[in-house]
Amino acid sequence: MKRDREIEIIVVFLLLLCGCSTTSHLPEGEVLYTGVRSIDFQWADSIPDTTRTTVEAELRAALACPPNNAIFGSSKARWPLPTGLWIYNRYQGSTSRFGRWMFQTFGSQPVTLTTVNPDLRTRVAEQTLRAYGFFGGQARSTIVPNPHNDRKARVAYSVSSGPLHRLDSIEYLGFGSTADSLIAATSQHSLLHRGQPFSAATLDAERQRLSALFRNRGFFYFKPEYITYRADSLQREQAIQLRVQPLPDMPAQARNSYTIGQTRITIFPQGDFNITDSTNNPTRTYTARRRTRMTLTAADSLRLRAARDNFVMRWGGGEQMPLKMSAIRQYLLYQPGQPYHQRLHEMVQSLLAGMGVFSSMQMSYTPRDTTDTCSILDVNIFGILDKPYDSELEARVTNKSNGLLGPGLAWGMSKRNAFRGAENLSFKVRGSYEWQTGVKGEDVDRSLLNSFELGASLALTYPRLRPRFLQMADFRRQRKLAQRNTTGFNFRTFATTTFKLDAEWMNRASYFRMISVGGRVAYTYRRKPWLQHELTPFRLDYNILSHRSERFDSIMANNQALYVSMRDQFVPSMGYTFTYSPRARAGHSRAVILSAKEAGNILNTIYAAAGQGSTTRNKKLLGTPFAQFFKLTAEWRETWPLFGQSTLAARAQAGAVWSYGNSTMAPYADLLNVGGANSIRAFGVRTIGPGSYHPAASGWSYVDQVGDIKLEANIEWRFPLVGDLAGALFLDAGNVWLMHPDDNRPGGCIDASTFLREIALGTGAGLRYDLSFLVLRFDVGVGIHAPYQTTRSGYYNMPRFRDSLGFHLAVGYPF
């Protein structure tokens, strides 16, 4: 009876809500717009499918207008309960604090026919048709009243395209001799061709192409708007006679070609300084005539001396120049007498910004004199130094309903321009803690304690190649390219050298304590903004197993492969990472990351040359064994825009570690694992695999849930909720496997017959709060399928729903 009573109350409440008026507060004479009823298109014959698809998409965008309570921005579909309108009508004009808050936060102002303005939208649609060559196109709108309420109405649209006009002849007239030669030399790149449909977008793109062509040949003052078109549609039916010509009153400067003169760079201290007023502020001038420490050839010395004579550096504060000459000079690729090149300007701007020492920068060009015949531009660069110190804080909390709970924290501090050479000196400390509760029986001694990781790193990053001979080789290559004056430049946009020291202390409750220290040298190099190469020619790590429990010793005694991965050992290695990440367009982004790492092969070759066979095991470095393995990993990430402001993000990962020679298993830190806040969120870190192996029964949990092969895939739908709060629904899958069977981890080896059953699967939902400078994330993962055997049969084999939950509080998106 009580339950029936509750259902009756809910039904009555919903009926009362549905009875609330959504038009009671409409102004006199206004009609509530409830969406688009239909959009009918009538296309002429012989229109290309690509043209029809493009034009139809733009017409729908011009005519679309979402009504109140639209479903994900749809112009036709609406949610059945117009909560926003009800709150708007209920609290409009409220004087209470709660009422004003409800009105401003959740109220939705009525969308009326006056606001939508169908007549204006049809005119925009007709303009769109004309822009694509449908000069006789028409668009009409019809108001469709609601049969039950005359103060509500929908809108129906009809569009008739008319015949399509095409280009017949194209002429370039009125340009100077130099510009005419450039147009003729690049005619194969023209975007205008006889027979193609007339399109205003194509005309604008050709205007942009010509402007870029001229600006990359010294025509500094040329602009796209200086190019005009004359289209004649009267000579032939549905055919356009097109003339491309410059504006008759185009400024004389736009017709002149300019070369580079002197380069002046002025640096100002940190603060809100208006660089446009820099000429009124005192500066201290430094000329780049000091002796260089680079080893140069005679020809290089002559070129550099000429360049230094045309380079002036000024400082707008203090006595000491905050940047060394060499730190900036290498990025100024200008040569005296070289024609102005727009792409070279963009490259220099990118290089200076990539130094990481300026908060803002402005580049300008000034004619050497005011005469119409002047052909020399002096370069003026104004930069404001960024704050010298920067810090960051990251936090996360992971909670698994089976008792695993743990927070993590990382703090970093960096100093820009540490040694006046644009270097970045950074220090970072990190830590995570995890404990287990609710454990009974033989494990009661560790029920409240205590697994943690502590780490620290110190890195020095140069925004250039080190040592000097690499920097000089790159300098010569850039100069050679800069002197060619071709249609484009292929310079690097980014190059860094990083020296880094790492230390980590890992404690696993009742098992072991491991200390890892290491150092590396890494080079990052970009020749194009979307392609990055990272080479680590030298890396040396040393792993020390500082403490072992009796339980851990018993495990190690029964598992020789695990012993090899956990023992004291050196890891001398080299690595390479390739990253492809094209510029995001219209909310669509993509990244592909490929990485390779080898360890111990060079050292093993030295031993082989000294007479010890390459297959001999237990070779040592300074009395300690060293690891030998090869590791490959690949990752793909992509994001697509969906309806409204929602997006779909996906990621796929794969990896493999092959141990051989001096090792039967790679070091513990280089083995692969899945699970956690940035992986399969229904499971904790390192709680899956390898394969169908489940260590809970053996008491080996938290030690060896790692593998040689990894496959993982994630997909996530991200959508806005209220204000800066967004939601997400996700699906995660993956596992790790062993390359070779291991009697101590049954079911861990990869097998095609059991592969699909061994894929762990989880779903869930989350919240993201965007603070502009960081994103706070809370995810709840729900396990669907565990790869190991449980007390429940079937594909959904989670024993209890609450045991399948994983809670994660983290910073940033998972991928």
PDB file of N, CA and C in Angstrom, residues 448-489:
ATOM      1  N   LEU A 448      45.899  -2.642   7.484  1.00  0.00           N
ATOM      2  CA  LEU A 448      45.834  -1.192   7.537  1.00  0.00           C
ATOM      3  C   LEU A 448      47.066  -0.542   6.931  1.00  0.00           C
ATOM      4  N   LEU A 449      48.033  -1.287   6.526  1.00  0.00           N
ATOM      5  CA  LEU A 449      49.266  -0.746   6.006  1.00  0.00           C
ATOM      6  C   LEU A 449      49.447  -1.271   4.595  1.00  0.00           C
ATOM      7  N   ASN A 450      50.170  -0.748   3.801  1.00  0.00           N
ATOM      8  CA  ASN A 450      50.877   0.496   3.649  1.00  0.00           C
ATOM      9  C   ASN A 450      51.749   0.265   2.452  1.00  0.00           C
ATOM     10  N   SER A 451      51.289   0.682   1.310  1.00  0.00           N
ATOM     11  CA  SER A 451      52.081   0.624   0.086  1.00  0.00           C
ATOM     12  C   SER A 451      52.175   2.027  -0.476  1.00  0.00           C
ATOM     13  N   PHE A 452      53.388   2.436  -0.860  1.00  0.00           N
ATOM     14  CA  PHE A 452      53.550   3.802  -1.323  1.00  0.00           C
ATOM     15  C   PHE A 452      54.674   3.882  -2.345  1.00  0.00           C
ATOM     16  N   GLU A 453      54.674   4.985  -3.068  1.00  0.00           N
ATOM     17  CA  GLU A 453      55.737   5.304  -4.008  1.00  0.00           C
ATOM     18  C   GLU A 453      56.131   6.753  -3.807  1.00  0.00           C
ATOM     19  N   LEU A 454      57.412   7.012  -3.732  1.00  0.00           N
ATOM     20  CA  LEU A 454      57.950   8.363  -3.637  1.00  0.00           C
ATOM     21  C   LEU A 454      58.965   8.546  -4.754  1.00  0.00           C
ATOM     22  N   GLY A 455      58.949   9.708  -5.378  1.00  0.00           N
ATOM     23  CA  GLY A 455      59.884   9.943  -6.453  1.00  0.00           C
ATOM     24  C   GLY A 455      60.266  11.405  -6.577  1.00  0.00           C
ATOM     25  N   ALA A 456      61.391  11.644  -7.189  1.00  0.00           N
ATOM     26  CA  ALA A 456      61.863  13.009  -7.423  1.00  0.00           C
ATOM     27  C   ALA A 456      62.656  13.015  -8.725  1.00  0.00           C
ATOM     28  N   SER A 457      62.635  14.156  -9.408  1.00  0.00           N
ATOM     29  CA  SER A 457      63.390  14.293 -10.653  1.00  0.00           C
ATOM     30  C   SER A 457      63.907  15.719 -10.779  1.00  0.00           C
ATOM     31  N   LEU A 458      65.066  15.833 -11.392  1.00  0.00           N
ATOM     32  CA  LEU A 458      65.693  17.126 -11.663  1.00  0.00           C
ATOM     33  C   LEU A 458      66.085  17.137 -13.131  1.00  0.00           C
ATOM     34  N   ALA A 459      65.621  18.170 -13.856  1.00  0.00           N
ATOM     35  CA  ALA A 459      65.853  18.213 -15.305  1.00  0.00           C
ATOM     36  C   ALA A 459      66.323  19.596 -15.717  1.00  0.00           C
ATOM     37  N   LEU A 460      67.263  19.617 -16.634  1.00  0.00           N
ATOM     38  CA  LEU A 460      67.735  20.856 -17.246  1.00  0.00           C
ATOM     39  C   LEU A 460      67.498  20.740 -18.740  1.00  0.00           C
ATOM     40  N   THR A 461      66.682  21.660 -19.286  1.00  0.00           N
ATOM     41  CA  THR A 461      66.289  21.603 -20.693  1.00  0.00           C
ATOM     42  C   THR A 461      66.810  22.827 -21.425  1.00  0.00           C
ATOM     43  N   TYR A 462      67.550  22.580 -22.505  1.00  0.00           N
ATOM     44  CA  TYR A 462      68.029  23.648 -23.382  1.00  0.00           C
ATOM     45  C   TYR A 462      67.107  23.721 -24.605  1.00  0.00           C
ATOM     46  N   PRO A 463      66.701  24.910 -25.025  1.00  0.00           N
ATOM     47  CA  PRO A 463      65.859  25.022 -26.233  1.00  0.00           C
ATOM     48  C   PRO A 463      66.691  24.979 -27.511  1.00  0.00           C
ATOM     49  N   ARG A 464      67.648  24.090 -27.548  1.00  0.00           N
ATOM     50  CA  ARG A 464      68.521  23.937 -28.711  1.00  0.00           C
ATOM     51  C   ARG A 464      69.276  22.622 -28.542  1.00  0.00           C
ATOM     52  N   LEU A 465      70.040  22.278 -29.530  1.00  0.00           N
ATOM     53  CA  LEU A 465      70.795  21.040 -29.486  1.00  0.00           C
ATOM     54  C   LEU A 465      72.099  21.252 -28.747  1.00  0.00           C
ATOM     55  N   ARG A 466      72.446  20.298 -27.919  1.00  0.00           N
ATOM     56  CA  ARG A 466      73.713  20.272 -27.213  1.00  0.00           C
ATOM     57  C   ARG A 466      74.346  18.903 -27.446  1.00  0.00           C
ATOM     58  N   PRO A 467      75.647  18.766 -27.508  1.00  0.00           N
ATOM     59  CA  PRO A 467      76.675  19.776 -27.326  1.00  0.00           C
ATOM     60  C   PRO A 467      76.825  20.713 -28.522  1.00  0.00           C
ATOM     61  N   ARG A 468      77.887  21.495 -28.514  1.00  0.00           N
ATOM     62  CA  ARG A 468      78.051  22.576 -29.475  1.00  0.00           C
ATOM     63  C   ARG A 468      78.117  22.100 -30.919  1.00  0.00           C
ATOM     64  N   PHE A 469      78.742  20.972 -31.164  1.00  0.00           N
ATOM     65  CA  PHE A 469      78.904  20.559 -32.567  1.00  0.00           C
ATOM     66  C   PHE A 469      77.545  20.223 -33.185  1.00  0.00           C
ATOM     67  N   LEU A 470      76.579  19.705 -32.412  1.00  0.00           N
ATOM     68  CA  LEU A 470      75.240  19.470 -32.940  1.00  0.00           C
ATOM     69  C   LEU A 470      74.534  20.782 -33.212  1.00  0.00           C
ATOM     70  N   GLN A 471      74.701  21.734 -32.309  1.00  0.00           N
ATOM     71  CA  GLN A 471      74.083  23.043 -32.502  1.00  0.00           C
ATOM     72  C   GLN A 471      74.647  23.725 -33.734  1.00  0.00           C
ATOM     73  N   MET A 472      75.954  23.593 -33.959  1.00  0.00           N
ATOM     74  CA  MET A 472      76.572  24.243 -35.112  1.00  0.00           C
ATOM     75  C   MET A 472      76.121  23.596 -36.416  1.00  0.00           C
ATOM     76  N   ALA A 473      75.996  22.270 -36.426  1.00  0.00           N
ATOM     77  CA  ALA A 473      75.517  21.583 -37.628  1.00  0.00           C
ATOM     78  C   ALA A 473      74.099  22.018 -37.977  1.00  0.00           C
ATOM     79  N   ASP A 474      73.266  22.159 -36.975  1.00  0.00           N
ATOM     80  CA  ASP A 474      71.893  22.605 -37.218  1.00  0.00           C
ATOM     81  C   ASP A 474      71.884  24.061 -37.679  1.00  0.00           C
ATOM     82  N   PHE A 475      72.783  24.877 -37.135  1.00  0.00           N
ATOM     83  CA  PHE A 475      72.871  26.281 -37.528  1.00  0.00           C
ATOM     84  C   PHE A 475      73.231  26.399 -39.008  1.00  0.00           C
ATOM     85  N   ARG A 476      74.208  25.604 -39.474  1.00  0.00           N
ATOM     86  CA  ARG A 476      74.610  25.655 -40.876  1.00  0.00           C
ATOM     87  C   ARG A 476      73.460  25.218 -41.795  1.00  0.00           C
ATOM     88  N   ARG A 477      72.713  24.191 -41.364  1.00  0.00           N
ATOM     89  CA  ARG A 477      71.599  23.718 -42.187  1.00  0.00           C
ATOM     90  C   ARG A 477      70.529  24.784 -42.324  1.00  0.00           C
ATOM     91  N   GLN A 478      70.227  25.486 -41.227  1.00  0.00           N
ATOM     92  CA  GLN A 478      69.213  26.529 -41.286  1.00  0.00           C
ATOM     93  C   GLN A 478      69.656  27.667 -42.196  1.00  0.00           C
ATOM     94  N   ARG A 479      70.889  28.061 -42.099  1.00  0.00           N
ATOM     95  CA  ARG A 479      71.395  29.137 -42.942  1.00  0.00           C
ATOM     96  C   ARG A 479      71.324  28.751 -44.418  1.00  0.00           C
ATOM     97  N   LYS A 480      71.668  27.538 -44.714  1.00  0.00           N
ATOM     98  CA  LYS A 480      71.646  27.080 -46.096  1.00  0.00           C
ATOM     99  C   LYS A 480      70.231  27.133 -46.657  1.00  0.00           C
ATOM    100  N   LEU A 481      69.246  26.702 -45.851  1.00  0.00           N
ATOM    101  CA  LEU A 481      67.858  26.739 -46.296  1.00  0.00           C
ATOM    102  C   LEU A 481      67.359  28.172 -46.409  1.00  0.00           C
ATOM    103  N   ALA A 482      67.769  29.027 -45.477  1.00  0.00           N
ATOM    104  CA  ALA A 482      67.289  30.404 -45.482  1.00  0.00           C
ATOM    105  C   ALA A 482      67.761  31.176 -46.705  1.00  0.00           C
ATOM    106  N   GLN A 483      68.925  30.795 -47.260  1.00  0.00           N
ATOM    107  CA  GLN A 483      69.478  31.512 -48.405  1.00  0.00           C
ATOM    108  C   GLN A 483      68.881  31.056 -49.734  1.00  0.00           C
ATOM    109  N   ARG A 484      68.104  29.973 -49.724  1.00  0.00           N
ATOM    110  CA  ARG A 484      67.570  29.459 -50.986  1.00  0.00           C
ATOM    111  C   ARG A 484      66.406  30.277 -51.508  1.00  0.00           C
ATOM    112  N   ASN A 485      65.611  30.831 -50.587  1.00  0.00           N
ATOM    113  CA  ASN A 485      64.464  31.649 -50.978  1.00  0.00           C
ATOM    114  C   ASN A 485      63.532  30.873 -51.909  1.00  0.00           C
ATOM    115  N   THR A 486      63.159  29.675 -51.506  1.00  0.00           N
ATOM    116  CA  THR A 486      62.242  28.859 -52.295  1.00  0.00           C
ATOM    117  C   THR A 486      60.815  29.153 -51.880  1.00  0.00           C
ATOM    118  N   THR A 487      59.865  28.387 -52.420  1.00  0.00           N
ATOM    119  CA  THR A 487      58.457  28.661 -52.130  1.00  0.00           C
ATOM    120  C   THR A 487      58.108  28.405 -50.680  1.00  0.00           C
ATOM    121  N   GLY A 488      58.875  27.635 -49.975  1.00  0.00           N
ATOM    122  CA  GLY A 488      58.559  27.352 -48.570  1.00  0.00           C
ATOM    123  C   GLY A 488      59.815  27.006 -47.817  1.00  0.00           C
ATOM    124  N   PHE A 489      59.714  27.003 -46.498  1.00  0.00           N
ATOM    125  CA  PHE A 489      60.835  26.684 -45.643  1.00  0.00           C
ATOM    126  C   PHE A 489      60.548  25.383 -44.915  1.00  0.00           C
TER     127      PHE A 489
END
